[in-house]
Amino acid sequence: MGDFIDLFLNAEIMAKSWPLLLKGLGITAKLCAAVIGLGLAGGLMLSLGALSPRAWLKWPAIAFIDLFRAIPPLVLLVFVFSGLPFAGLDLTPFAAVVVAFFLNNSAYYAEVFRAGIQSVAKGQAEAARATGLSQAQAMVHVILPQAVRNVLPDLLSNTVEVVKLTSLASVVSLAELLYSANMARSVTYNSSPLVLAALIYLAILWPLVRLISRYQRGLAAH
Amino acid sequence: MTAPSPVHQRPMLEINRLEKRFGDTEVLKSIDLRVQPGELVFVIGPSGSGKSTMLRCCNRLEEPSAGTILLDGEHVTDCRGAALDRMRLKIGMVFQGFHLYPHKSVLDNVMLAQLRALKRPKAEAKARAMEMLSHVGLAHKADAMPSELSGGQQQRVAIARALALDPKVMLFDEPTSALDPELVGSVLKVMRQLRDEGMTMLVVSHEMGFAREAADRVVFMDGGVVVEAGPPEAIFGNPQSDRLKSFLARVSKAEE
Amino acid sequence: MRFLETFFNGAVMAKYLPDLLSAIVTTLWLSAVILVLGLSLGLALACLRSLGRWYLTLPIVAFADIGRALPPLVVILIFYFGLPGLGISLSGPAVLILVLSGVLAAFAEEIFWAGLTAVPKGQWEAGRATGLSFARTLFEIALPQAIRLGIPPLVNRALAITKMTALGSVIGVKEILSVSSSAQSFSGSATPLTMAALAYLAIFLPAVLLSRLLERRYSWAV
């Protein structure tokens, strides 16, 4: 028990690594902001494409979504970071992470938006068009607000996945939260910094995970 | 009224001083009711009068707060665990919402409890299920899925599902309330047929016409108590209490 | 032309194909073990939770929440680098299986449970009223419907988590990503990474397409 506390819950080492982890957390936050923002925008565009009646929009969008849902994000990241330089495209670790996870996440967000848009009754679009709204206006003012509300738990759960995903950036030596914690571990020969990082992730994500469960229960009750 | 009749007969279903509270709300206040073998007792009353709760207490889907229930002289209220499961085999129940299992075919719906609870051999269970399905006029739908049936057909399958277990009494909880008007007749026809075969039945329903014509006795409940009980001619033709009079007036107005 | 030479070099492909094939086998069996363990543990937990005893529900909910909130890589690093300090040395594949099947179990438990709560109360009543025991009603009536409701999200989640076998590359598991990464640094060519991406596509693209099919098939209302 003493060993366990010393190796995993060492307060002294946690305190010492705290500033480093906090810095890492800052980078994690920046990554999240970039990937979530771009992912939501890209996902929305892709979902509209995938639902378009025009074949030249629809099939490329669906192919993009399925392609990037099938490749593990870490493989994508390694490919972008270590593979693209061979083609003369040298990205900084931060840019590589954002590009790779944007590709991955816009595909996931697109699936959520698509399900949401399809969940809105067809009569809603017809009613909107019948009152003289354009197709775009109907989408923005009538369909999307309902679609987003219907899939809010899925949007939230995908966003939780993005935050967890950013921990993979440590593999390309981007000094985000997990990388900083792992650095501290290798310097101190003690796992407490990793546990501290885990606690930080939990503190941020547990409330969101709870909220998702509550939402899903609420929907199931209908 | 409680004096023993010359030919004393043990009631099939006996409800004694049944009480049910949900928190502070008293839903049933000391209900007494007897159903004789082969009798069809009809329970009427405004919504919220506690009729459904009383019915659901009879097979303990609702746990009574006080009182006893006996089926053919055996205590339903004392049963625990597997004994309660065995007791429920003898009490058939038909729900307002049918509650057929959507993932099983019509035949499998009728066979499931026969196989798993009654432990009948498969061939026997199947034969019995087919017999009951033809009894309700749906043998040709045995392989259909519940979603392919109309509401009236689903309810008849639900009746067959309960009958296949050879219950001693059948409880009907508003069996036609969820049906389109044109489908009600087919379900009532099956119920009338059951009565003619001598099944003991306790029915909660708003089908006043059916009560008048088919019931042996009608019980009027309001506010968690039995206000009045008697043969249908008396209840509908000569109501005594003000509460029953105003209830009947409201119902006949609504039916016009 | 230089592009082909860099990303689709035939000589490099031929050279590393045998290594990659054995890595594919590793990825496949790891995925299979994780799927079986994770799904069965998740199902068992959801069944235990349906008993409605607080002393079962509380630890199950805590496990499911933490498993969904923590980035798997954090847990993998803690297990792989931390446990030896307590005298418990697990191999890379063992850690990967342990952590990922745990994470899948956490998600699967939530999905099965959401399915169980979505089964209408009348289904339970019909089962109990016909003399079926609690266990019979659970296994014959409620669970088949819950599993059916849960199939689309389960397939998506199982897919996401088996893709995480790529995280094994961080702790020396000889799966597709780690083998192709080292091949890439030995050969000085991006071709092995292309091969890795193609291998993942070959494995997971059919699964993605299958998930689309299932989603359409099982989107019925109870």
mmCIF file of C-alpha atoms in Angstrom, chain B residues 151-235:
data_model
loop_
_atom_site.group_PDB
_atom_site.id
_atom_site.type_symbol
_atom_site.label_atom_id
_atom_site.label_comp_id
_atom_site.label_asym_id
_atom_site.label_seq_id
_atom_site.Cartn_x
_atom_site.Cartn_y
_atom_site.Cartn_z
ATOM 1 C CA GLY B 151 -54.383 -3.314 -33.054
ATOM 2 C CA GLY B 152 -57.425 -5.566 -32.773
ATOM 3 C CA GLN B 153 -55.439 -8.547 -34.020
ATOM 4 C CA GLN B 154 -52.594 -7.777 -31.609
ATOM 5 C CA GLN B 155 -55.010 -7.691 -28.709
ATOM 6 C CA ARG B 156 -56.517 -11.028 -29.712
ATOM 7 C CA VAL B 157 -53.018 -12.530 -29.836
ATOM 8 C CA ALA B 158 -52.429 -11.125 -26.347
ATOM 9 C CA ILE B 159 -55.618 -12.855 -25.194
ATOM 10 C CA ALA B 160 -54.443 -16.127 -26.769
ATOM 11 C CA ARG B 161 -51.067 -15.683 -25.037
ATOM 12 C CA ALA B 162 -52.787 -15.488 -21.661
ATOM 13 C CA LEU B 163 -55.293 -18.281 -22.389
ATOM 14 C CA ALA B 164 -52.596 -20.718 -23.503
ATOM 15 C CA LEU B 165 -51.435 -20.940 -19.875
ATOM 16 C CA ASP B 166 -54.861 -22.287 -18.802
ATOM 17 C CA PRO B 167 -55.551 -19.540 -16.262
ATOM 18 C CA LYS B 168 -58.310 -19.806 -13.694
ATOM 19 C CA VAL B 169 -59.250 -16.184 -14.098
ATOM 20 C CA MET B 170 -58.702 -13.539 -16.771
ATOM 21 C CA LEU B 171 -58.069 -9.890 -15.946
ATOM 22 C CA PHE B 172 -58.799 -7.341 -18.682
ATOM 23 C CA ASP B 173 -57.317 -3.861 -18.177
ATOM 24 C CA GLU B 174 -59.164 -1.576 -20.614
ATOM 25 C CA PRO B 175 -58.614 -4.053 -23.453
ATOM 26 C CA THR B 176 -60.264 -1.937 -26.149
ATOM 27 C CA SER B 177 -59.274 1.616 -25.120
ATOM 28 C CA ALA B 178 -56.282 1.756 -27.459
ATOM 29 C CA LEU B 179 -58.194 0.440 -30.462
ATOM 30 C CA ASP B 180 -59.761 2.212 -33.408
ATOM 31 C CA PRO B 181 -63.577 2.003 -33.072
ATOM 32 C CA GLU B 182 -63.993 -0.389 -35.990
ATOM 33 C CA LEU B 183 -61.606 -2.899 -34.374
ATOM 34 C CA VAL B 184 -63.273 -2.992 -30.951
ATOM 35 C CA GLY B 185 -65.946 -5.466 -32.049
ATOM 36 C CA SER B 186 -63.520 -8.264 -32.878
ATOM 37 C CA VAL B 187 -62.006 -8.166 -29.380
ATOM 38 C CA LEU B 188 -65.380 -7.989 -27.635
ATOM 39 C CA LYS B 189 -66.517 -10.966 -29.696
ATOM 40 C CA VAL B 190 -63.636 -13.055 -28.340
ATOM 41 C CA MET B 191 -64.437 -11.928 -24.784
ATOM 42 C CA ARG B 192 -68.099 -12.864 -25.179
ATOM 43 C CA GLN B 193 -67.077 -16.273 -26.492
ATOM 44 C CA LEU B 194 -64.833 -16.746 -23.430
ATOM 45 C CA ARG B 195 -67.694 -15.895 -21.125
ATOM 46 C CA ASP B 196 -69.945 -18.398 -22.851
ATOM 47 C CA GLU B 197 -67.297 -21.072 -22.295
ATOM 48 C CA GLY B 198 -67.432 -20.364 -18.569
ATOM 49 C CA MET B 199 -64.200 -18.397 -18.049
ATOM 50 C CA THR B 200 -64.055 -16.323 -14.873
ATOM 51 C CA MET B 201 -63.385 -12.728 -15.880
ATOM 52 C CA LEU B 202 -62.726 -9.398 -14.192
ATOM 53 C CA VAL B 203 -62.929 -6.593 -16.725
ATOM 54 C CA VAL B 204 -62.061 -2.920 -16.390
ATOM 55 C CA SER B 205 -63.480 -1.127 -19.402
ATOM 56 C CA HIS B 206 -65.474 1.821 -20.722
ATOM 57 C CA GLU B 207 -67.555 -0.319 -23.101
ATOM 58 C CA MET B 208 -70.892 0.306 -21.374
ATOM 59 C CA GLY B 209 -72.880 -1.428 -24.084
ATOM 60 C CA PHE B 210 -70.847 -4.585 -23.635
ATOM 61 C CA ALA B 211 -71.224 -4.379 -19.844
ATOM 62 C CA ARG B 212 -74.980 -4.080 -20.131
ATOM 63 C CA GLU B 213 -75.220 -7.066 -22.422
ATOM 64 C CA ALA B 214 -72.513 -9.478 -21.217
ATOM 65 C CA ALA B 215 -71.738 -8.750 -17.554
ATOM 66 C CA ASP B 216 -73.146 -10.832 -14.694
ATOM 67 C CA ARG B 217 -72.374 -8.076 -12.251
ATOM 68 C CA VAL B 218 -71.205 -4.462 -12.559
ATOM 69 C CA VAL B 219 -69.081 -2.718 -9.955
ATOM 70 C CA PHE B 220 -68.897 1.066 -9.881
ATOM 71 C CA MET B 221 -65.723 2.493 -8.339
ATOM 72 C CA ASP B 222 -64.966 6.103 -7.545
ATOM 73 C CA GLY B 223 -62.283 7.697 -5.393
ATOM 74 C CA GLY B 224 -60.736 4.357 -4.450
ATOM 75 C CA VAL B 225 -63.884 2.728 -3.055
ATOM 76 C CA VAL B 226 -66.627 0.483 -4.437
ATOM 77 C CA VAL B 227 -69.627 2.805 -4.467
ATOM 78 C CA GLU B 228 -72.214 0.458 -5.892
ATOM 79 C CA ALA B 229 -72.393 -3.092 -7.216
ATOM 80 C CA GLY B 230 -75.153 -5.202 -8.713
ATOM 81 C CA PRO B 231 -76.569 -6.745 -11.880
ATOM 82 C CA PRO B 232 -76.245 -4.535 -14.970
ATOM 83 C CA GLU B 233 -80.008 -3.836 -15.107
ATOM 84 C CA ALA B 234 -79.857 -2.368 -11.607
ATOM 85 C CA ILE B 235 -76.668 -0.393 -12.077
#
